[in-house]
C-alpha cells in the first residue's frame, strides 16, 4: 500500500459518519481545527465528504457564533473531560471554549479544489464562518490582540508560552478526576499532572460562569494573548474576504478588522526578545519564549527581520521541521506534546505562510523535512524533531490530510 493509499485509509477509517475523529481511543470526538484540516485532506479524493466535514463542525456552532473546540456527537466514557464535565447545555453537547479559526482558510482551499461543486456549499457555510470570526473580534480581543482563556483554546496545550499564566491558576479545589489520555499514549509524551490539574481548574471556573465569554475574559483565571491564534485569525480573515468576494458579498466588515489586528501585533511583540511572544494579560508580563505560534506570522504577512533570525536559529538546531519550542531553551522537551515536538499540520500552515511571504525555498525545505518524518515514522500525531521518532497518537487524521494535500506532493509518483 502506498503512503497515499494509507493516508486515504486513515481518513476514511477515522470517519464516524459526517465527521472524523483525530484518532481512535485518544481523541474519540470531533475536534475543531483537526476537522477543518481533515476537510482539506478529503478534498483530494472526495469533495462532497470534504464539505460535509465542515458542515458537521458548524452544526455545533453556538447562538453567539462560537464554534466549540470539541463536539460530543456520541458518548465515549474513555475520554476525560467529557460532555458531563463541560455541561455546556448545547445540542450537540460541546466544550465551552473554541480553537484557532482555521476553518475559513481550509474552506477556501476546499473551494479552490472544485469551485463549481463547492459554490452552493460555501454559500450556505459563509454566514456561519462570518459569525464565528465576528465572535472572535467581539469576545477574544484585548488591546487588539487575540487572547485565549484556556491553554486548550490555543490548540498548543502545554507549550511553554503558557507557563507564566498557568502559574497563577489555583488548582487546589479541583474535583477528583481520572485522566484517560495516558492510557493511550506514553505519559512522557503528554502534559504533566500539575498542568492537567490547572486545565481542569480553568474548565471548572468557566462552567461556574455559565460559559459567559465576556465574564471569562474579564475575570477568568487564565488570559493570555496568543501569537498563534492571532496570526491564524488574520490569515483566516483574508481567506474569508476572498470567499466573500467570490460569492459577491460585501467585505466591508471583514476589511475593517484587518487594521485592528494589524495594530494588535504591537501588543504581542516583545522588543526585548526580538520576537512575537505570548503575553499574560492579567500581569502584563511576556512569556519570554519563541514558540512555534510566532512563526505563523508569515501566514499573516506580519514577519519581521528579527523573526527570520530566530526562525533560522531554531530550525537549524533540529533535523525535522519547526519544533514547537526553542530547542536551545531549558524548557525544551523533544517528545512531550507541545514542549518540543514537530507537528506536520503546523509545519504545513507555517509553510503556507512562507509561500505567501515569497520564501518558496523555506516552504520546500519544510515540506521535504515533514515528508521525511512521515515516510520514516508513519502518520503519527507529532515527532521528535531531533531524530524523527514518532510520538503521540497513531493513524492521525490531520497528519494523513497533510500528506495528501502538501507533504506528499513532492514525493515519488504513487505517494512513496
mmCIF file of C-alpha atoms in Angstrom:
data_model
loop_
_atom_site.group_PDB
_atom_site.id
_atom_site.type_symbol
_atom_site.label_atom_id
_atom_site.label_comp_id
_atom_site.label_asym_id
_atom_site.label_seq_id
_atom_site.Cartn_x
_atom_site.Cartn_y
_atom_site.Cartn_z
ATOM 1 C CA UNK A 1 0.000 0.000 0.000
ATOM 2 C CA UNK A 2 1.397 3.413 -0.945
ATOM 3 C CA UNK A 3 1.511 6.276 1.505
ATOM 4 C CA UNK A 4 -1.277 7.998 -0.438
ATOM 5 C CA UNK A 5 -3.441 4.901 -0.024
ATOM 6 C CA UNK A 6 -2.599 4.630 3.662
ATOM 7 C CA UNK A 7 -3.447 8.294 4.184
ATOM 8 C CA UNK A 8 -6.825 7.914 2.496
ATOM 9 C CA UNK A 9 -7.479 4.787 4.563
ATOM 10 C CA UNK A 10 -6.779 6.735 7.765
ATOM 11 C CA UNK A 11 -9.213 9.479 6.798
ATOM 12 C CA UNK A 12 -11.950 7.001 5.928
ATOM 13 C CA UNK A 13 -11.115 4.812 8.928
ATOM 14 C CA UNK A 14 -11.482 7.772 11.297
ATOM 15 C CA UNK A 15 -14.773 8.780 9.666
ATOM 16 C CA UNK A 16 -17.671 8.457 12.093
ATOM 17 C CA UNK A 17 -20.419 9.448 9.681
ATOM 18 C CA UNK A 18 -20.138 13.081 8.632
ATOM 19 C CA UNK A 19 -17.213 13.894 10.893
ATOM 20 C CA UNK A 20 -13.781 12.487 11.625
ATOM 21 C CA UNK A 21 -12.129 11.827 14.941
ATOM 22 C CA UNK A 22 -8.427 12.724 15.207
ATOM 23 C CA UNK A 23 -7.534 9.138 16.159
ATOM 24 C CA UNK A 24 -9.288 6.219 17.842
ATOM 25 C CA UNK A 25 -9.060 5.966 21.630
ATOM 26 C CA UNK A 26 -7.070 9.076 22.444
ATOM 27 C CA UNK A 27 -9.447 11.541 20.764
ATOM 28 C CA UNK A 28 -12.858 9.925 20.145
ATOM 29 C CA UNK A 29 -14.839 13.073 19.248
ATOM 30 C CA UNK A 30 -14.862 15.837 16.633
ATOM 31 C CA UNK A 31 -12.174 18.438 17.256
ATOM 32 C CA UNK A 32 -12.476 21.860 15.677
ATOM 33 C CA UNK A 33 -9.233 22.561 13.853
ATOM 34 C CA UNK A 34 -8.483 18.863 13.313
ATOM 35 C CA UNK A 35 -11.778 18.645 11.455
ATOM 36 C CA UNK A 36 -11.063 21.671 9.283
ATOM 37 C CA UNK A 37 -7.749 20.162 8.224
ATOM 38 C CA UNK A 38 -9.466 16.829 7.576
ATOM 39 C CA UNK A 39 -11.736 18.607 5.110
ATOM 40 C CA UNK A 40 -8.685 19.769 3.184
ATOM 41 C CA UNK A 41 -7.476 16.180 3.053
ATOM 42 C CA UNK A 42 -10.821 14.810 1.895
ATOM 43 C CA UNK A 43 -10.863 17.400 -0.890
ATOM 44 C CA UNK A 44 -8.077 15.475 -2.635
ATOM 45 C CA UNK A 45 -10.349 12.486 -3.285
ATOM 46 C CA UNK A 46 -13.942 13.127 -2.084
ATOM 47 C CA UNK A 47 -15.101 16.727 -2.416
ATOM 48 C CA UNK A 48 -18.590 16.049 -1.087
ATOM 49 C CA UNK A 49 -17.160 14.475 2.051
ATOM 50 C CA UNK A 50 -14.862 17.472 2.490
ATOM 51 C CA UNK A 51 -17.808 19.868 2.630
ATOM 52 C CA UNK A 52 -19.710 17.517 4.897
ATOM 53 C CA UNK A 53 -16.858 17.658 7.417
ATOM 54 C CA UNK A 54 -17.096 21.436 7.661
ATOM 55 C CA UNK A 55 -20.882 21.418 7.725
ATOM 56 C CA UNK A 56 -20.935 18.948 10.609
ATOM 57 C CA UNK A 57 -18.428 21.071 12.510
ATOM 58 C CA UNK A 58 -20.640 24.128 12.167
ATOM 59 C CA UNK A 59 -23.732 22.164 13.194
ATOM 60 C CA UNK A 60 -22.401 22.666 16.722
ATOM 61 C CA UNK A 61 -21.998 26.447 16.434
ATOM 62 C CA UNK A 62 -23.393 28.319 19.413
ATOM 63 C CA UNK A 63 -26.009 31.059 19.046
ATOM 64 C CA UNK A 64 -23.246 33.526 19.982
ATOM 65 C CA UNK A 65 -21.272 32.483 16.896
ATOM 66 C CA UNK A 66 -18.606 30.500 18.741
ATOM 67 C CA UNK A 67 -17.611 27.142 17.286
ATOM 68 C CA UNK A 68 -16.553 24.884 20.193
ATOM 69 C CA UNK A 69 -13.266 23.052 20.254
ATOM 70 C CA UNK A 70 -14.969 19.656 20.799
ATOM 71 C CA UNK A 71 -18.354 18.354 19.630
ATOM 72 C CA UNK A 72 -19.562 15.286 21.525
ATOM 73 C CA UNK A 73 -21.678 13.605 18.866
ATOM 74 C CA UNK A 74 -21.654 10.213 20.602
ATOM 75 C CA UNK A 75 -20.899 9.195 24.171
ATOM 76 C CA UNK A 76 -17.487 7.677 24.868
ATOM 77 C CA UNK A 77 -16.639 7.025 28.529
ATOM 78 C CA UNK A 78 -12.986 6.529 27.611
ATOM 79 C CA UNK A 79 -12.398 10.284 27.322
ATOM 80 C CA UNK A 80 -11.937 12.908 30.031
ATOM 81 C CA UNK A 81 -13.236 15.584 30.318
ATOM 82 C CA UNK A 82 -16.435 14.508 28.602
ATOM 83 C CA UNK A 83 -19.712 16.325 27.971
ATOM 84 C CA UNK A 84 -20.949 15.908 31.550
ATOM 85 C CA UNK A 85 -17.882 17.772 32.822
ATOM 86 C CA UNK A 86 -18.240 20.642 30.357
ATOM 87 C CA UNK A 87 -22.014 20.911 30.936
ATOM 88 C CA UNK A 88 -22.466 23.374 28.076
ATOM 89 C CA UNK A 89 -26.197 22.658 27.710
ATOM 90 C CA UNK A 90 -25.874 22.689 23.928
ATOM 91 C CA UNK A 91 -27.084 20.348 21.185
ATOM 92 C CA UNK A 92 -24.933 18.544 20.266
ATOM 93 C CA UNK A 93 -23.103 18.652 23.604
ATOM 94 C CA UNK A 94 -19.840 20.534 23.327
ATOM 95 C CA UNK A 95 -16.943 22.050 25.201
ATOM 96 C CA UNK A 96 -17.242 25.652 26.363
ATOM 97 C CA UNK A 97 -14.178 27.046 24.587
ATOM 98 C CA UNK A 98 -13.053 27.385 20.991
ATOM 99 C CA UNK A 99 -9.891 26.663 18.975
ATOM 100 C CA UNK A 100 -7.816 28.549 16.390
ATOM 101 C CA UNK A 101 -10.060 29.594 13.474
ATOM 102 C CA UNK A 102 -8.570 27.754 10.528
ATOM 103 C CA UNK A 103 -11.934 26.684 9.048
ATOM 104 C CA UNK A 104 -12.243 29.645 6.663
ATOM 105 C CA UNK A 105 -8.726 29.041 5.363
ATOM 106 C CA UNK A 106 -9.440 25.361 4.818
ATOM 107 C CA UNK A 107 -12.839 26.127 3.263
ATOM 108 C CA UNK A 108 -11.131 28.381 0.756
ATOM 109 C CA UNK A 109 -8.704 25.589 -0.178
ATOM 110 C CA UNK A 110 -11.547 23.090 -0.496
ATOM 111 C CA UNK A 111 -13.444 25.552 -2.693
ATOM 112 C CA UNK A 112 -10.408 26.049 -4.915
ATOM 113 C CA UNK A 113 -10.172 22.266 -5.389
ATOM 114 C CA UNK A 114 -13.546 22.283 -7.195
ATOM 115 C CA UNK A 115 -15.192 25.732 -7.401
ATOM 116 C CA UNK A 116 -18.252 24.503 -9.280
ATOM 117 C CA UNK A 117 -19.052 21.699 -6.826
ATOM 118 C CA UNK A 118 -18.414 23.938 -3.860
ATOM 119 C CA UNK A 119 -20.313 27.097 -4.699
ATOM 120 C CA UNK A 120 -23.630 26.194 -3.098
ATOM 121 C CA UNK A 121 -21.900 24.591 -0.114
ATOM 122 C CA UNK A 122 -19.721 27.623 0.630
ATOM 123 C CA UNK A 123 -22.667 29.976 0.117
ATOM 124 C CA UNK A 124 -24.506 28.169 2.917
ATOM 125 C CA UNK A 125 -21.424 27.986 5.134
ATOM 126 C CA UNK A 126 -20.279 31.571 4.667
ATOM 127 C CA UNK A 127 -22.691 33.224 7.152
ATOM 128 C CA UNK A 128 -21.594 30.743 9.820
ATOM 129 C CA UNK A 129 -17.913 31.439 9.187
ATOM 130 C CA UNK A 130 -18.586 35.168 9.338
ATOM 131 C CA UNK A 131 -20.458 34.790 12.640
ATOM 132 C CA UNK A 132 -17.537 32.887 14.179
ATOM 133 C CA UNK A 133 -14.988 35.494 13.127
ATOM 134 C CA UNK A 134 -17.330 38.218 14.404
ATOM 135 C CA UNK A 135 -17.429 36.371 17.746
ATOM 136 C CA UNK A 136 -13.619 36.381 17.952
ATOM 137 C CA UNK A 137 -13.491 40.092 17.282
ATOM 138 C CA UNK A 138 -16.149 40.790 19.917
ATOM 139 C CA UNK A 139 -15.158 38.341 22.652
ATOM 140 C CA UNK A 140 -11.467 37.429 22.404
ATOM 141 C CA UNK A 141 -9.600 40.692 21.807
ATOM 142 C CA UNK A 142 -7.613 42.688 24.360
ATOM 143 C CA UNK A 143 -5.503 45.632 23.188
ATOM 144 C CA UNK A 144 -6.066 44.441 19.631
ATOM 145 C CA UNK A 145 -4.510 41.022 20.288
ATOM 146 C CA UNK A 146 -6.376 37.733 20.161
ATOM 147 C CA UNK A 147 -6.443 36.061 23.564
ATOM 148 C CA UNK A 148 -7.032 32.542 24.814
ATOM 149 C CA UNK A 149 -8.866 31.863 28.060
ATOM 150 C CA UNK A 150 -7.643 28.279 28.388
ATOM 151 C CA UNK A 151 -4.426 26.731 27.021
ATOM 152 C CA UNK A 152 -6.635 24.273 25.128
ATOM 153 C CA UNK A 153 -8.089 27.184 23.147
ATOM 154 C CA UNK A 154 -4.695 27.766 21.580
ATOM 155 C CA UNK A 155 -4.545 24.169 20.343
ATOM 156 C CA UNK A 156 -0.964 24.121 21.686
ATOM 157 C CA UNK A 157 -1.981 22.930 25.120
ATOM 158 C CA UNK A 158 1.173 22.647 27.212
ATOM 159 C CA UNK A 159 3.617 24.786 25.263
ATOM 160 C CA UNK A 160 5.955 26.794 27.495
ATOM 161 C CA UNK A 161 4.282 30.008 26.300
ATOM 162 C CA UNK A 162 1.536 29.464 28.878
ATOM 163 C CA UNK A 163 3.703 28.701 31.901
ATOM 164 C CA UNK A 164 3.544 32.190 33.391
ATOM 165 C CA UNK A 165 -0.234 32.335 33.059
ATOM 166 C CA UNK A 166 -0.694 28.823 34.366
ATOM 167 C CA UNK A 167 1.422 29.584 37.424
ATOM 168 C CA UNK A 168 -1.340 31.837 38.715
ATOM 169 C CA UNK A 169 -4.114 29.244 38.378
ATOM 170 C CA UNK A 170 -5.219 27.782 41.720
ATOM 171 C CA UNK A 171 -5.917 24.077 41.270
ATOM 172 C CA UNK A 172 -6.236 23.227 44.961
ATOM 173 C CA UNK A 173 -10.007 22.821 44.795
ATOM 174 C CA UNK A 174 -10.234 20.681 41.668
ATOM 175 C CA UNK A 175 -12.655 17.780 41.944
ATOM 176 C CA UNK A 176 -11.067 14.309 41.764
ATOM 177 C CA UNK A 177 -10.709 13.008 38.223
ATOM 178 C CA UNK A 178 -9.091 10.217 36.233
ATOM 179 C CA UNK A 179 -7.060 11.050 33.147
ATOM 180 C CA UNK A 180 -7.658 8.875 30.105
ATOM 181 C CA UNK A 181 -5.000 10.211 27.734
ATOM 182 C CA UNK A 182 -2.095 8.459 29.448
ATOM 183 C CA UNK A 183 -3.870 5.146 28.951
ATOM 184 C CA UNK A 184 -3.417 5.579 25.202
ATOM 185 C CA UNK A 185 -0.050 7.360 24.947
ATOM 186 C CA UNK A 186 3.143 7.131 26.990
ATOM 187 C CA UNK A 187 2.883 9.652 29.840
ATOM 188 C CA UNK A 188 6.303 11.039 28.933
ATOM 189 C CA UNK A 189 4.724 12.406 25.745
ATOM 190 C CA UNK A 190 1.761 14.102 27.458
ATOM 191 C CA UNK A 191 1.245 17.121 29.766
ATOM 192 C CA UNK A 192 2.256 16.523 33.385
ATOM 193 C CA UNK A 193 -0.297 16.201 36.197
ATOM 194 C CA UNK A 194 0.242 19.693 37.614
ATOM 195 C CA UNK A 195 -0.637 21.143 34.214
ATOM 196 C CA UNK A 196 -3.698 18.937 33.885
ATOM 197 C CA UNK A 197 -4.916 19.970 37.330
ATOM 198 C CA UNK A 198 -4.826 23.581 36.192
ATOM 199 C CA UNK A 199 -6.576 22.753 32.916
ATOM 200 C CA UNK A 200 -9.424 21.253 34.912
ATOM 201 C CA UNK A 201 -9.477 24.205 37.333
ATOM 202 C CA UNK A 202 -9.893 26.661 34.448
ATOM 203 C CA UNK A 203 -12.642 24.459 32.998
ATOM 204 C CA UNK A 204 -14.482 24.341 36.319
ATOM 205 C CA UNK A 205 -14.279 28.132 36.620
ATOM 206 C CA UNK A 206 -15.746 28.594 33.137
ATOM 207 C CA UNK A 207 -18.518 26.113 33.849
ATOM 208 C CA UNK A 208 -19.335 28.007 37.038
ATOM 209 C CA UNK A 209 -19.564 31.190 34.975
ATOM 210 C CA UNK A 210 -22.059 29.547 32.629
ATOM 211 C CA UNK A 211 -19.527 29.826 29.815
ATOM 212 C CA UNK A 212 -20.210 33.565 29.617
ATOM 213 C CA UNK A 213 -17.496 34.716 27.195
ATOM 214 C CA UNK A 214 -17.288 38.273 28.487
ATOM 215 C CA UNK A 215 -17.167 37.234 32.143
ATOM 216 C CA UNK A 216 -14.431 34.704 31.389
ATOM 217 C CA UNK A 217 -12.390 37.373 29.586
ATOM 218 C CA UNK A 218 -12.879 39.841 32.430
ATOM 219 C CA UNK A 219 -12.388 37.639 35.477
ATOM 220 C CA UNK A 220 -11.274 34.148 34.468
ATOM 221 C CA UNK A 221 -8.137 32.593 35.972
ATOM 222 C CA UNK A 222 -6.213 32.496 32.683
ATOM 223 C CA UNK A 223 -5.968 35.117 29.935
ATOM 224 C CA UNK A 224 -3.045 35.290 27.547
ATOM 225 C CA UNK A 225 -2.548 36.954 24.194
ATOM 226 C CA UNK A 226 -1.596 34.204 21.769
ATOM 227 C CA UNK A 227 0.506 34.983 18.682
ATOM 228 C CA UNK A 228 -0.539 31.715 17.031
ATOM 229 C CA UNK A 229 -4.280 32.299 17.228
ATOM 230 C CA UNK A 230 -3.816 35.989 16.427
ATOM 231 C CA UNK A 231 -1.997 35.269 13.175
ATOM 232 C CA UNK A 232 -4.332 32.449 12.180
ATOM 233 C CA UNK A 233 -7.308 34.785 12.586
ATOM 234 C CA UNK A 234 -5.555 37.403 10.455
ATOM 235 C CA UNK A 235 -4.955 34.774 7.780
ATOM 236 C CA UNK A 236 -8.495 33.411 8.073
ATOM 237 C CA UNK A 237 -9.998 36.871 7.742
ATOM 238 C CA UNK A 238 -8.152 37.326 4.454
ATOM 239 C CA UNK A 239 -9.388 33.946 3.264
ATOM 240 C CA UNK A 240 -12.925 34.738 4.394
ATOM 241 C CA UNK A 241 -12.816 38.004 2.457
ATOM 242 C CA UNK A 242 -11.704 36.089 -0.640
ATOM 243 C CA UNK A 243 -14.664 33.732 -0.194
ATOM 244 C CA UNK A 244 -16.992 36.718 0.220
ATOM 245 C CA UNK A 245 -15.731 38.276 -2.997
ATOM 246 C CA UNK A 246 -16.237 35.000 -4.848
ATOM 247 C CA UNK A 247 -19.836 34.984 -3.609
ATOM 248 C CA UNK A 248 -20.420 38.642 -4.403
ATOM 249 C CA UNK A 249 -20.795 39.520 -0.712
ATOM 250 C CA UNK A 250 -19.882 42.861 0.866
ATOM 251 C CA UNK A 251 -16.486 42.618 2.553
ATOM 252 C CA UNK A 252 -16.598 45.939 4.441
ATOM 253 C CA UNK A 253 -16.965 44.358 7.885
ATOM 254 C CA UNK A 254 -14.150 41.877 7.327
ATOM 255 C CA UNK A 255 -11.904 44.544 5.811
ATOM 256 C CA UNK A 256 -12.433 46.728 8.890
ATOM 257 C CA UNK A 257 -10.986 44.006 11.121
ATOM 258 C CA UNK A 258 -7.607 43.995 9.363
ATOM 259 C CA UNK A 259 -6.204 47.266 10.794
ATOM 260 C CA UNK A 260 -7.398 46.338 14.283
ATOM 261 C CA UNK A 261 -5.480 43.069 14.257
ATOM 262 C CA UNK A 262 -2.500 44.626 12.477
ATOM 263 C CA UNK A 263 -2.256 47.182 15.273
ATOM 264 C CA UNK A 264 -2.649 44.352 17.798
ATOM 265 C CA UNK A 265 0.629 42.864 16.579
ATOM 266 C CA UNK A 266 2.322 45.535 18.702
ATOM 267 C CA UNK A 267 0.753 44.009 21.818
ATOM 268 C CA UNK A 268 2.426 40.660 21.167
ATOM 269 C CA UNK A 269 5.808 41.991 20.028
ATOM 270 C CA UNK A 270 8.396 41.548 22.755
ATOM 271 C CA UNK A 271 11.123 44.026 21.851
ATOM 272 C CA UNK A 272 13.493 42.599 24.475
ATOM 273 C CA UNK A 273 13.191 39.150 22.901
ATOM 274 C CA UNK A 274 13.036 40.436 19.348
ATOM 275 C CA UNK A 275 10.073 38.205 18.561
ATOM 276 C CA UNK A 276 6.342 37.813 18.840
ATOM 277 C CA UNK A 277 5.618 36.407 22.262
ATOM 278 C CA UNK A 278 2.655 35.298 24.365
ATOM 279 C CA UNK A 279 1.638 37.871 26.951
ATOM 280 C CA UNK A 280 -0.153 37.313 30.251
ATOM 281 C CA UNK A 281 -2.880 39.941 30.049
ATOM 282 C CA UNK A 282 -3.543 39.794 33.788
ATOM 283 C CA UNK A 283 0.006 40.802 34.756
ATOM 284 C CA UNK A 284 1.232 42.391 31.529
ATOM 285 C CA UNK A 285 4.259 40.071 31.511
ATOM 286 C CA UNK A 286 5.633 38.414 28.396
ATOM 287 C CA UNK A 287 6.415 34.709 28.428
ATOM 288 C CA UNK A 288 9.905 35.415 27.102
ATOM 289 C CA UNK A 289 9.704 32.407 24.765
ATOM 290 C CA UNK A 290 9.961 32.000 20.998
ATOM 291 C CA UNK A 291 7.299 29.367 20.340
ATOM 292 C CA UNK A 292 6.115 27.918 17.053
ATOM 293 C CA UNK A 293 2.994 30.089 17.179
ATOM 294 C CA UNK A 294 5.185 33.111 16.479
ATOM 295 C CA UNK A 295 6.160 31.674 13.098
ATOM 296 C CA UNK A 296 2.547 31.774 11.943
ATOM 297 C CA UNK A 297 3.274 35.488 11.460
ATOM 298 C CA UNK A 298 4.336 34.556 7.930
ATOM 299 C CA UNK A 299 0.738 33.497 7.215
ATOM 300 C CA UNK A 300 -0.448 36.948 8.218
ATOM 301 C CA UNK A 301 2.160 38.996 6.384
ATOM 302 C CA UNK A 302 3.471 40.143 9.764
ATOM 303 C CA UNK A 303 7.004 38.717 9.741
ATOM 304 C CA UNK A 304 9.955 40.912 10.710
ATOM 305 C CA UNK A 305 13.715 40.505 10.137
ATOM 306 C CA UNK A 306 14.256 39.704 13.803
ATOM 307 C CA UNK A 307 11.804 36.817 13.464
ATOM 308 C CA UNK A 308 13.723 35.491 10.464
ATOM 309 C CA UNK A 309 16.821 35.295 12.643
ATOM 310 C CA UNK A 310 15.015 33.340 15.372
ATOM 311 C CA UNK A 311 13.479 31.028 12.787
ATOM 312 C CA UNK A 312 16.759 30.063 11.169
ATOM 313 C CA UNK A 313 18.474 29.606 14.542
ATOM 314 C CA UNK A 314 15.701 27.366 15.899
ATOM 315 C CA UNK A 315 15.147 25.433 12.676
ATOM 316 C CA UNK A 316 18.855 24.748 12.147
ATOM 317 C CA UNK A 317 19.119 23.362 15.698
ATOM 318 C CA UNK A 318 16.941 20.341 14.770
ATOM 319 C CA UNK A 319 16.691 17.932 11.833
ATOM 320 C CA UNK A 320 12.987 17.756 11.068
ATOM 321 C CA UNK A 321 10.631 20.663 10.718
ATOM 322 C CA UNK A 322 9.816 23.520 13.055
ATOM 323 C CA UNK A 323 9.984 22.456 16.723
ATOM 324 C CA UNK A 324 7.106 23.615 18.898
ATOM 325 C CA UNK A 325 9.525 25.310 21.278
ATOM 326 C CA UNK A 326 13.037 26.692 21.216
ATOM 327 C CA UNK A 327 15.446 23.699 21.342
ATOM 328 C CA UNK A 328 18.137 25.892 22.888
ATOM 329 C CA UNK A 329 15.957 26.797 25.887
ATOM 330 C CA UNK A 330 15.875 24.941 29.207
ATOM 331 C CA UNK A 331 12.187 24.060 28.893
ATOM 332 C CA UNK A 332 12.630 22.165 25.607
ATOM 333 C CA UNK A 333 11.427 18.556 25.704
ATOM 334 C CA UNK A 334 11.709 16.875 22.304
ATOM 335 C CA UNK A 335 8.899 14.343 22.817
ATOM 336 C CA UNK A 336 6.452 15.942 25.268
ATOM 337 C CA UNK A 337 3.472 17.189 23.284
ATOM 338 C CA UNK A 338 3.884 20.945 22.630
ATOM 339 C CA UNK A 339 7.101 21.464 24.578
ATOM 340 C CA UNK A 340 9.358 20.494 21.692
ATOM 341 C CA UNK A 341 7.984 18.130 19.019
ATOM 342 C CA UNK A 342 7.495 18.891 15.343
ATOM 343 C CA UNK A 343 3.854 18.750 14.183
ATOM 344 C CA UNK A 344 3.229 18.040 10.485
ATOM 345 C CA UNK A 345 -0.011 20.040 10.314
ATOM 346 C CA UNK A 346 1.598 23.134 11.882
ATOM 347 C CA UNK A 347 4.540 22.772 9.528
ATOM 348 C CA UNK A 348 2.014 22.907 6.679
ATOM 349 C CA UNK A 349 0.408 26.092 7.986
ATOM 350 C CA UNK A 350 3.784 27.750 8.511
ATOM 351 C CA UNK A 351 4.903 26.645 5.046
ATOM 352 C CA UNK A 352 1.809 28.241 3.544
ATOM 353 C CA UNK A 353 2.965 31.420 5.210
ATOM 354 C CA UNK A 354 6.443 31.038 3.742
ATOM 355 C CA UNK A 355 4.945 30.652 0.256
ATOM 356 C CA UNK A 356 2.691 33.684 0.732
ATOM 357 C CA UNK A 357 5.680 35.672 2.017
ATOM 358 C CA UNK A 358 7.810 34.939 -1.042
ATOM 359 C CA UNK A 359 10.007 32.277 0.560
ATOM 360 C CA UNK A 360 9.422 29.193 -1.617
ATOM 361 C CA UNK A 361 12.829 27.853 -0.596
ATOM 362 C CA UNK A 362 11.789 27.707 3.056
ATOM 363 C CA UNK A 363 8.415 26.255 2.103
ATOM 364 C CA UNK A 364 10.053 23.446 0.135
ATOM 365 C CA UNK A 365 12.596 22.687 2.841
ATOM 366 C CA UNK A 366 9.813 22.375 5.407
ATOM 367 C CA UNK A 367 7.725 20.197 3.091
ATOM 368 C CA UNK A 368 10.641 17.863 2.399
ATOM 369 C CA UNK A 369 11.532 17.505 6.096
ATOM 370 C CA UNK A 370 7.902 16.820 7.016
ATOM 371 C CA UNK A 371 7.627 14.250 4.235
ATOM 372 C CA UNK A 372 10.733 12.512 5.586
ATOM 373 C CA UNK A 373 9.140 12.318 9.047
ATOM 374 C CA UNK A 374 6.037 10.639 7.665
ATOM 375 C CA UNK A 375 7.914 8.274 5.350
ATOM 376 C CA UNK A 376 10.160 7.131 8.187
ATOM 377 C CA UNK A 377 7.735 7.178 11.110
ATOM 378 C CA UNK A 378 4.213 6.889 9.730
ATOM 379 C CA UNK A 379 1.156 9.048 10.315
ATOM 380 C CA UNK A 380 1.702 9.921 13.950
ATOM 381 C CA UNK A 381 0.392 12.945 15.791
ATOM 382 C CA UNK A 382 3.819 14.560 16.221
ATOM 383 C CA UNK A 383 7.522 13.697 16.062
ATOM 384 C CA UNK A 384 10.785 14.239 17.878
ATOM 385 C CA UNK A 385 12.393 16.971 15.724
ATOM 386 C CA UNK A 386 15.926 15.873 16.599
ATOM 387 C CA UNK A 387 15.767 12.258 15.420
ATOM 388 C CA UNK A 388 12.321 11.751 13.863
ATOM 389 C CA UNK A 389 10.937 9.362 16.491
ATOM 390 C CA UNK A 390 7.135 9.149 16.021
ATOM 391 C CA UNK A 391 5.224 10.328 19.094
ATOM 392 C CA UNK A 392 1.669 10.716 20.352
ATOM 393 C CA UNK A 393 -1.320 9.068 18.718
ATOM 394 C CA UNK A 394 -1.047 6.845 15.662
ATOM 395 C CA UNK A 395 -3.042 6.907 12.399
ATOM 396 C CA UNK A 396 -3.739 10.585 12.912
ATOM 397 C CA UNK A 397 -6.294 12.310 10.708
ATOM 398 C CA UNK A 398 -4.577 15.630 10.178
ATOM 399 C CA UNK A 399 -1.197 14.037 9.505
ATOM 400 C CA UNK A 400 -2.823 11.914 6.794
ATOM 401 C CA UNK A 401 -4.558 15.008 5.421
ATOM 402 C CA UNK A 402 -1.309 16.950 5.326
ATOM 403 C CA UNK A 403 0.401 14.143 3.432
ATOM 404 C CA UNK A 404 -2.293 14.161 0.756
ATOM 405 C CA UNK A 405 -2.500 17.918 0.382
ATOM 406 C CA UNK A 406 1.058 19.071 0.899
ATOM 407 C CA UNK A 407 3.836 16.903 2.320
ATOM 408 C CA UNK A 408 3.478 14.043 -0.168
ATOM 409 C CA UNK A 409 3.041 16.196 -3.242
ATOM 410 C CA UNK A 410 6.771 16.285 -3.826
ATOM 411 C CA UNK A 411 7.208 12.541 -3.285
ATOM 412 C CA UNK A 412 7.819 9.953 -5.950
ATOM 413 C CA UNK A 413 4.835 9.142 -8.149
ATOM 414 C CA UNK A 414 2.370 6.954 -6.289
ATOM 415 C CA UNK A 415 2.869 8.652 -2.911
ATOM 416 C CA UNK A 416 6.134 6.947 -1.940
#
